[in-house]
């Protein structure tokens, strides 16, 4: 023991940790803050998801997620997020293409970019109000369709407070977000590639199928995943639109916190864990695909 | 070959219609409060509502506090990481991006459980404590944007040289941050601040679950109780978002670099 202590160069060993510690102090407030209000709450929920009410380890809560009580909300959330992300993804990509490569004047692109910056941040309760005024029972579009075109969409079973009504409402922030996210990829499509393809005898269709789409695909897929997560975490819009009567996962969790709908906080923890896992998975894939897409933008 | 871009025009027109029709419908609806005539009655009603003024004041105060807390937290950290601990950069960056992965409802669920009645730090026991928790929640929500904005601003200046210069003139560390670094990243902070403001002013989930008399829950209540006033509020919210985005863009550093929000970069493209 004594020999070992002598073997180590003591003064150096004592000095090195102190220098490191002092530097660490500079980020200590930030680390402490994120630990207290970001990491610790999440760990608390994750830990709780694996416990019974008495504190014993269990997988029951996670298994209960797939049961008839919870699974329908997850499935609804997944389908709704998928639908709105798919619509947003397709139209956002088309719009990015149209304004950048479609041969439209430059002011059109600038106008859409400016508007999209605002619209992608315009979510929550006011967005719900705007769509009630548009597609609600007395909304402008509903009335015009009825009075001018003789189409009574509510008579045909559409309501704004349903799956597709919500998907269309989400589209208002999903589409501009997708366009903004896809724009760098569109700008990364070099004109030289098109010329090179043309000089090798490729038609326009071949260029898109064999060059442009493979280059754009990782970006598009990654952005789709980001849109999916974006929709999955949306709460305020649904809440304001349907008065909390639409059981997507965030709403179920919201009501659980409000007043123990599930009678079991540990099941609530599992619900939260499931949300975090889905969000983390789609965001991680987004970052991976984004890095892959950036290969072409050097 | 100057062919008319038919398909692109169609896409652009359809999208423009999808963006503009809801706005037009909302404006139209907000002006119809008096039967048979166009009036600003709904707006007048909203501004005369005492609750509107008080909740707006509360939310604005909480948002400003969140901006202050965020700046105090992020500026020294980003500075220190860049100057002394470059190895920590991935860690702080990851932590600052985490709120994008954690939905607010999950975050506040954790807060309610941990800082609730029977904990070591029972913040929700008092009004002041709950308000503090609300401000903290807003700060966490805006952390990704604030950190990215400040970090980008910090990368654009030579932090090390500026610090050495300040120190060789005898400035203390605190003075260096306050009088040399801070003014250099002020526009970055401002751009983060406007985004924070627009995120937290009408925030609903955290506010509502902490039972604060703020703007978000008021909006939802209005939507349940009235018809025309919500449309007026939506138009005002849209205008407010627009103003915040424009101001953010104005202050955003126009240097090329990886921005979290792509439209920050667009201006120089």
XYZ file of C-alpha atoms in Angstrom:
567
model
C 0.000 0.000 0.000
C 2.669 2.461 1.054
C 4.760 1.504 -1.956
C 1.933 2.221 -4.316
C 1.342 5.632 -2.794
C 4.998 6.473 -3.311
C 4.946 5.182 -6.857
C 2.355 7.754 -7.917
C 3.760 11.246 -8.582
C 1.767 12.911 -5.851
C 2.063 16.656 -6.567
C 0.994 16.242 -10.179
C -1.922 14.042 -9.276
C -3.074 16.599 -6.749
C -2.770 19.490 -9.147
C -4.481 17.958 -12.169
C -7.866 17.305 -10.576
C -7.991 20.782 -9.075
C -7.492 22.458 -12.435
C -10.237 20.341 -13.967
C -12.566 21.098 -11.067
C -12.140 24.838 -11.423
C -12.971 24.755 -15.111
C -15.987 22.629 -14.384
C -17.367 25.298 -12.083
C -18.047 27.476 -15.134
C -20.648 25.098 -16.498
C -21.905 23.991 -13.076
C -24.988 26.296 -13.048
C -26.073 25.068 -16.457
C -25.491 21.419 -15.587
C -27.277 21.845 -12.270
C -30.233 23.557 -13.927
C -30.634 20.935 -16.644
C -30.128 18.156 -14.098
C -32.855 19.522 -11.822
C -35.390 20.508 -14.449
C -34.699 18.252 -17.399
C -32.805 15.083 -16.505
C -34.089 14.384 -13.011
C -37.818 14.699 -13.877
C -37.338 12.341 -16.814
C -35.434 9.818 -14.714
C -38.121 10.046 -12.079
C -40.768 9.154 -14.657
C -38.684 6.388 -16.239
C -37.983 4.885 -12.851
C -41.649 5.133 -11.904
C -42.660 3.394 -15.099
C -40.894 0.263 -13.850
C -42.390 0.315 -10.351
C -45.581 -0.848 -8.737
C -47.469 1.532 -6.451
C -45.550 -0.071 -3.556
C -42.199 0.567 -5.203
C -41.317 -2.951 -6.330
C -39.812 -3.544 -9.750
C -42.329 -4.490 -12.423
C -42.913 -4.541 -16.155
C -46.697 -4.491 -15.693
C -47.009 -0.784 -16.515
C -45.183 -1.130 -19.781
C -47.207 -4.199 -20.676
C -50.364 -2.264 -19.821
C -49.453 0.236 -22.542
C -50.367 -2.367 -25.122
C -53.652 -3.137 -23.337
C -57.085 -1.908 -24.417
C -56.912 1.077 -22.039
C -53.872 2.821 -23.508
C -53.004 1.249 -26.822
C -55.934 2.842 -28.751
C -54.616 6.321 -27.876
C -51.121 5.425 -29.008
C -52.470 3.976 -32.215
C -54.618 7.075 -32.789
C -51.653 9.370 -32.101
C -49.401 7.386 -34.397
C -51.920 7.369 -37.236
C -52.690 11.075 -36.850
C -49.012 12.046 -36.691
C -48.266 9.799 -39.644
C -51.087 11.240 -41.751
C -50.239 14.867 -41.024
C -46.503 14.264 -41.471
C -47.087 12.458 -44.766
C -49.353 15.211 -46.124
C -46.962 17.885 -44.862
C -43.982 15.989 -46.214
C -45.393 15.566 -49.717
C -46.780 19.075 -50.112
C -43.848 20.707 -48.336
C -41.381 18.975 -50.656
C -43.463 19.882 -53.700
C -43.633 23.497 -52.567
C -39.878 23.617 -51.922
C -39.329 22.234 -55.403
C -41.842 24.608 -57.003
C -40.434 27.795 -55.541
C -36.774 26.855 -55.930
C -36.551 24.889 -59.174
C -39.978 25.355 -60.695
C -39.075 28.472 -62.640
C -41.172 30.848 -60.554
C -40.018 34.435 -59.973
C -37.710 35.044 -57.007
C -40.197 37.071 -54.991
C -42.488 34.032 -54.789
C -39.756 32.069 -53.032
C -38.996 34.929 -50.642
C -42.673 35.374 -49.847
C -43.134 31.690 -49.070
C -39.980 31.530 -46.970
C -41.020 34.536 -44.896
C -44.546 33.270 -44.471
C -43.367 29.756 -43.600
C -41.117 31.082 -40.852
C -44.191 32.541 -39.226
C -46.670 29.760 -39.999
C -44.396 26.989 -38.724
C -44.380 28.809 -35.374
C -48.087 29.517 -35.429
C -49.473 26.558 -33.526
C -51.437 26.006 -30.398
C -54.738 27.529 -29.395
C -54.955 30.423 -31.927
C -54.440 27.966 -34.787
C -57.455 26.020 -33.581
C -59.516 29.248 -33.582
C -58.416 30.036 -37.117
C -59.549 26.649 -38.364
C -62.861 26.863 -36.537
C -63.452 30.110 -38.437
C -62.479 28.337 -41.660
C -63.795 24.778 -41.558
C -66.000 24.831 -38.479
C -69.723 24.364 -38.771
C -70.109 28.079 -39.562
C -66.656 28.531 -41.046
C -66.096 30.550 -44.180
C -65.083 27.622 -46.375
C -67.886 25.432 -45.043
C -70.450 28.122 -45.854
C -69.023 28.915 -49.283
C -69.009 25.230 -50.204
C -72.598 24.943 -49.030
C -74.051 28.137 -50.482
C -72.070 28.479 -53.683
C -71.253 24.908 -54.643
C -74.068 23.126 -52.869
C -71.695 20.786 -51.046
C -72.588 20.343 -47.411
C -69.393 18.836 -46.002
C -70.882 18.464 -42.546
C -73.851 16.697 -44.084
C -71.425 14.268 -45.684
C -69.879 13.359 -42.386
C -66.874 15.676 -42.244
C -66.228 17.522 -39.050
C -63.259 19.633 -38.090
C -63.150 17.891 -34.731
C -62.292 14.522 -36.229
C -59.202 12.695 -37.421
C -59.001 14.372 -40.829
C -60.062 17.728 -39.461
C -57.127 17.583 -37.050
C -54.775 16.351 -39.762
C -55.687 19.338 -41.966
C -55.224 21.713 -39.031
C -51.790 20.234 -38.250
C -50.912 20.666 -41.909
C -50.917 24.422 -41.356
C -47.678 24.190 -39.384
C -46.349 20.930 -40.872
C -46.295 22.050 -44.503
C -44.264 25.245 -43.970
C -41.906 23.430 -41.608
C -41.262 20.750 -44.219
C -40.668 23.392 -46.871
C -38.126 25.192 -44.683
C -36.379 21.937 -43.816
C -36.250 20.731 -47.417
C -34.995 23.997 -48.867
C -31.294 23.371 -48.104
C -31.549 19.973 -49.794
C -33.214 21.534 -52.845
C -30.510 24.165 -52.971
C -27.928 21.375 -52.732
C -29.102 19.927 -56.041
C -26.429 21.386 -58.276
C -27.316 22.534 -61.796
C -24.109 20.803 -62.971
C -25.587 17.416 -62.082
C -28.499 18.047 -64.353
C -26.146 19.142 -67.130
C -23.944 16.115 -66.560
C -26.952 13.806 -66.680
C -28.244 15.524 -69.825
C -24.883 15.286 -71.557
C -24.903 11.555 -70.826
C -28.250 11.390 -72.551
C -30.584 11.204 -69.552
C -34.107 12.497 -69.887
C -35.696 14.752 -67.290
C -37.508 11.790 -65.798
C -34.317 9.740 -65.596
C -32.492 12.605 -63.929
C -35.155 12.838 -61.209
C -35.435 9.098 -60.738
C -31.720 8.267 -60.723
C -30.001 11.403 -59.413
C -32.244 13.948 -57.719
C -34.582 11.693 -55.771
C -31.830 9.454 -54.309
C -30.002 12.613 -53.183
C -33.180 14.138 -51.706
C -34.527 10.942 -50.165
C -32.522 10.938 -46.886
C -33.442 14.591 -46.272
C -37.084 13.987 -47.071
C -37.292 10.905 -44.877
C -35.465 12.628 -42.017
C -37.708 15.675 -42.201
C -40.750 13.430 -42.322
C -39.628 11.888 -39.023
C -39.186 15.332 -37.501
C -42.694 16.261 -38.612
C -43.975 13.021 -37.137
C -42.454 13.869 -33.746
C -43.729 17.418 -34.072
C -47.287 16.187 -34.506
C -46.939 13.502 -31.861
C -46.129 16.032 -29.132
C -48.881 18.496 -30.136
C -51.378 19.079 -27.379
C -52.730 22.631 -27.231
C -54.211 22.581 -30.749
C -56.122 19.345 -30.124
C -57.215 20.527 -26.720
C -58.630 23.805 -28.019
C -60.210 22.182 -31.047
C -61.924 19.236 -29.402
C -62.177 20.377 -25.769
C -60.010 17.422 -24.795
C -62.451 14.898 -26.270
C -59.976 13.406 -28.703
C -57.915 10.750 -26.932
C -54.451 11.209 -28.442
C -51.629 10.288 -26.060
C -50.745 13.851 -24.922
C -54.412 14.485 -24.080
C -54.676 11.263 -22.076
C -51.525 12.192 -20.159
C -52.794 15.745 -19.637
C -56.004 14.437 -18.110
C -54.114 11.939 -16.011
C -52.113 14.797 -14.486
C -55.244 16.908 -14.069
C -57.222 14.349 -12.165
C -56.104 10.745 -12.068
C -58.086 9.344 -14.944
C -56.099 6.135 -14.799
C -56.120 5.776 -10.998
C -52.512 4.685 -11.254
C -49.691 7.221 -11.467
C -47.214 4.499 -12.427
C -49.237 3.786 -15.526
C -49.034 7.515 -16.220
C -45.246 7.292 -15.943
C -45.252 4.457 -18.466
C -47.424 6.583 -20.766
C -44.891 9.410 -20.514
C -41.998 7.005 -21.094
C -43.674 5.713 -24.251
C -44.024 9.280 -25.555
C -40.402 10.107 -24.813
C -39.252 6.901 -26.530
C -41.221 7.637 -29.703
C -40.033 11.251 -29.767
C -36.422 10.234 -29.090
C -36.481 7.537 -31.750
C -37.820 9.770 -34.498
C -35.504 12.640 -33.554
C -32.445 10.381 -33.464
C -33.284 8.980 -36.887
C -33.782 12.543 -38.098
C -30.283 13.548 -36.987
C -28.744 10.418 -38.507
C -30.482 10.976 -41.830
C -29.650 14.667 -41.800
C -25.966 13.909 -41.386
C -26.201 11.445 -44.231
C -27.964 14.007 -46.402
C -25.283 16.601 -45.734
C -22.722 14.533 -47.612
C -23.973 16.156 -50.796
C -23.778 19.690 -49.546
C -20.043 20.150 -49.192
C -37.089 27.615 -73.727
C -39.306 29.806 -71.619
C -42.179 27.429 -71.065
C -44.787 28.579 -68.564
C -44.098 26.675 -65.327
C -47.595 25.257 -65.113
C -47.138 22.571 -62.454
C -44.978 24.735 -60.185
C -47.499 27.565 -60.411
C -50.303 25.182 -59.539
C -48.457 23.897 -56.460
C -47.576 27.424 -55.339
C -51.149 28.645 -55.842
C -52.661 25.723 -53.954
C -50.263 26.193 -51.044
C -50.817 29.947 -51.012
C -54.555 29.318 -50.900
C -54.142 26.852 -48.047
C -52.091 29.407 -46.099
C -54.211 32.451 -46.810
C -57.789 31.171 -46.732
C -57.766 30.365 -42.982
C -56.357 33.824 -42.299
C -58.976 35.483 -44.474
C -61.728 33.406 -42.886
C -60.516 34.322 -39.395
C -60.325 38.029 -40.201
C -63.761 37.851 -41.772
C -65.169 36.052 -38.733
C -63.550 38.472 -36.295
C -65.301 41.425 -37.980
C -68.814 39.943 -37.845
C -69.657 40.323 -34.189
C -72.324 42.930 -34.880
C -74.991 41.238 -36.941
C -75.238 42.530 -40.481
C -72.287 44.884 -40.414
C -68.515 44.853 -40.430
C -67.089 46.175 -37.175
C -64.143 45.938 -34.855
C -66.493 45.127 -31.994
C -64.757 41.798 -31.161
C -61.380 43.540 -30.851
C -62.901 46.325 -28.760
C -64.528 43.721 -26.522
C -61.230 41.900 -26.021
C -59.295 45.035 -25.138
C -61.950 46.134 -22.672
C -61.879 42.789 -20.911
C -60.049 43.193 -17.611
C -59.052 39.531 -17.564
C -57.370 39.932 -20.962
C -55.193 42.736 -19.660
C -54.269 40.924 -16.466
C -53.463 37.534 -18.076
C -51.483 39.227 -20.825
C -49.523 41.151 -18.207
C -48.849 37.989 -16.241
C -47.719 36.028 -19.301
C -45.544 38.859 -20.563
C -43.854 39.171 -17.152
C -43.262 35.408 -16.970
C -41.899 35.344 -20.526
C -39.530 38.215 -19.846
C -38.330 36.500 -16.680
C -37.759 33.311 -18.690
C -35.725 35.245 -21.251
C -33.632 36.783 -18.478
C -33.089 33.433 -16.782
C -32.270 31.799 -20.099
C -29.727 34.463 -21.019
C -28.095 34.320 -17.586
C -27.832 30.567 -17.892
C -26.812 30.230 -21.505
C -24.409 33.130 -22.120
C -21.813 32.298 -19.439
C -22.097 28.589 -20.244
C -21.633 28.983 -23.989
C -18.753 31.371 -23.313
C -17.063 29.072 -20.849
C -17.488 25.999 -23.018
C -15.982 27.770 -25.979
C -13.105 29.226 -24.002
C -12.134 26.508 -21.551
C -14.044 23.322 -22.090
C -14.399 22.585 -25.796
C -14.646 18.912 -24.873
C -17.906 19.693 -23.055
C -19.483 21.134 -26.155
C -21.323 18.002 -27.308
C -22.699 17.568 -23.783
C -24.075 21.085 -23.391
C -25.347 21.011 -26.948
C -27.147 17.736 -26.360
C -28.640 18.977 -23.099
C -29.837 22.144 -24.764
C -31.525 20.158 -27.540
C -33.238 17.715 -25.180
C -36.371 19.856 -24.724
C -37.129 19.209 -28.386
C -37.425 15.509 -27.572
C -39.274 15.790 -24.275
C -42.874 16.880 -24.808
C -43.910 19.709 -22.435
C -46.681 17.585 -20.966
C -44.116 14.973 -19.900
C -41.823 17.640 -18.476
C -44.518 19.211 -16.359
C -45.666 15.765 -15.220
C -42.201 15.288 -13.764
C -42.256 18.767 -12.195
C -45.628 18.211 -10.557
C -44.429 14.928 -9.053
C -40.965 16.029 -7.964
C -41.643 19.572 -6.833
C -45.109 18.838 -5.504
C -46.380 18.849 -1.961
C -44.324 16.107 -0.324
C -40.881 16.709 -1.805
C -37.635 18.236 -0.560
C -38.197 21.286 -2.740
C -41.972 21.850 -2.632
C -42.150 24.613 -5.214
C -45.820 24.147 -6.016
C -46.823 24.780 -2.392
C -46.730 28.566 -2.778
C -47.757 30.933 -5.548
C -44.247 32.336 -5.806
C -42.794 28.838 -6.073
C -45.275 27.836 -8.780
C -44.547 31.012 -10.700
C -40.857 30.207 -10.463
C -41.537 26.705 -11.771
C -43.513 28.221 -14.648
C -40.632 30.542 -15.532
C -38.256 27.590 -15.350
C -40.550 25.604 -17.634
C -40.573 28.417 -20.211
C -36.789 28.665 -19.959
C -36.433 24.940 -20.606
C -38.795 25.110 -23.601
C -36.763 27.904 -25.153
C -33.371 26.413 -24.275
C -32.759 24.822 -27.712
C -33.335 28.107 -29.532
C -31.587 30.311 -26.994
C -28.523 28.089 -26.799
C -28.215 27.704 -30.545
C -28.599 31.428 -31.164
C -26.032 32.408 -28.522
C -23.610 29.639 -29.467
C -23.743 30.709 -33.115
C -23.208 34.321 -32.108
C -20.287 33.276 -29.924
C -18.695 31.281 -32.757
C -18.784 34.338 -34.964
C -16.458 36.319 -32.688
C -12.980 35.371 -31.512
C -13.793 34.680 -27.877
C -10.257 33.711 -26.860
C -8.569 36.807 -28.287
C -11.204 39.147 -26.885
C -10.828 37.552 -23.460
C -7.042 37.805 -23.522
C -7.243 41.420 -24.596
C -9.684 42.213 -21.817
C -7.584 40.386 -19.235
C -4.355 42.052 -20.286
C -6.110 45.349 -19.676
C -6.891 44.137 -16.174
C -10.551 43.200 -16.487
C -11.940 40.593 -14.152
C -13.708 37.545 -15.531
C -17.131 38.933 -14.684
C -16.297 42.278 -16.231
C -15.037 40.560 -19.354
C -18.324 38.735 -19.770
C -20.433 41.780 -18.972
C -18.633 44.437 -21.006
C -16.829 42.535 -23.757
C -18.572 39.259 -24.541
C -22.162 40.225 -23.804
C -22.348 43.240 -26.154
C -20.912 41.086 -28.920
C -23.626 38.459 -28.656
C -26.420 40.868 -27.802
C -28.058 40.514 -31.200
C -27.929 36.726 -30.887
C -29.578 36.943 -27.471
C -32.215 39.296 -28.838
C -33.031 36.899 -31.640
C -33.350 34.036 -29.135
C -35.389 36.294 -26.876
C -38.040 37.068 -29.476
C -38.502 33.401 -30.233
C -38.763 32.649 -26.507
C -41.319 35.406 -26.169
C -43.461 34.041 -28.961
C -43.225 30.481 -27.586
C -44.051 31.271 -23.992
C -46.596 34.082 -24.245
C -49.462 31.844 -25.317
C -48.052 28.572 -23.955
C -50.874 26.384 -22.736
C -49.728 22.994 -21.422
C -47.327 23.918 -18.623
C -49.303 27.026 -17.722
C -52.553 25.147 -17.444
C -51.160 22.192 -15.481
C -49.542 24.572 -13.007
C -52.846 26.461 -12.746
C -51.424 29.881 -13.540
C -53.735 32.785 -14.481
C -51.916 33.300 -17.786
C -52.738 33.910 -21.410
C -52.803 30.298 -22.684
C -55.591 28.998 -20.438
C -57.475 32.267 -20.987
C -57.395 31.633 -24.742
C -58.845 28.153 -24.293
C -61.545 29.487 -21.997
C -62.477 32.166 -24.551
C -62.712 29.495 -27.227
C -65.194 27.575 -25.125
C -67.327 30.556 -24.117
C -67.462 32.885 -27.117
C -67.668 32.802 -30.893
C -66.210 35.992 -32.379
C -63.648 37.075 -29.799
C -61.462 33.957 -30.337
C -61.136 34.866 -34.015
C -59.976 38.354 -33.054
C -57.501 36.820 -30.592
C -56.224 34.432 -33.266
C -55.565 37.320 -35.650
C -53.743 39.213 -32.915
C -51.717 36.091 -32.080
C -50.772 35.667 -35.709
C -49.704 39.299 -35.968
C -47.733 38.877 -32.759
C -45.976 35.751 -34.045
C -45.200 37.624 -37.238
C -43.717 40.553 -35.324
C -41.592 38.245 -33.165
C -40.279 36.339 -36.196
C -39.487 39.564 -38.040
C -37.620 40.969 -35.051
C -35.808 37.668 -34.557
C -34.760 37.678 -38.194
C -33.616 41.269 -37.859
C -31.348 40.461 -34.937
C -30.216 37.037 -36.106
C -26.561 36.871 -36.955
C -26.293 36.751 -40.682
C -23.214 34.605 -40.778
C -23.227 31.229 -42.474
C -23.229 28.423 -39.981
C -25.416 25.607 -38.903
C -28.599 27.150 -37.625
C -31.210 25.064 -35.901
C -33.887 27.055 -37.667
C -33.156 27.018 -41.365
C -34.954 30.285 -42.067
C -32.380 32.046 -39.928
C -29.905 31.292 -42.660
C -32.051 32.016 -45.652
C -31.371 35.710 -45.751
C -27.865 35.386 -47.132
C -28.655 32.561 -49.510
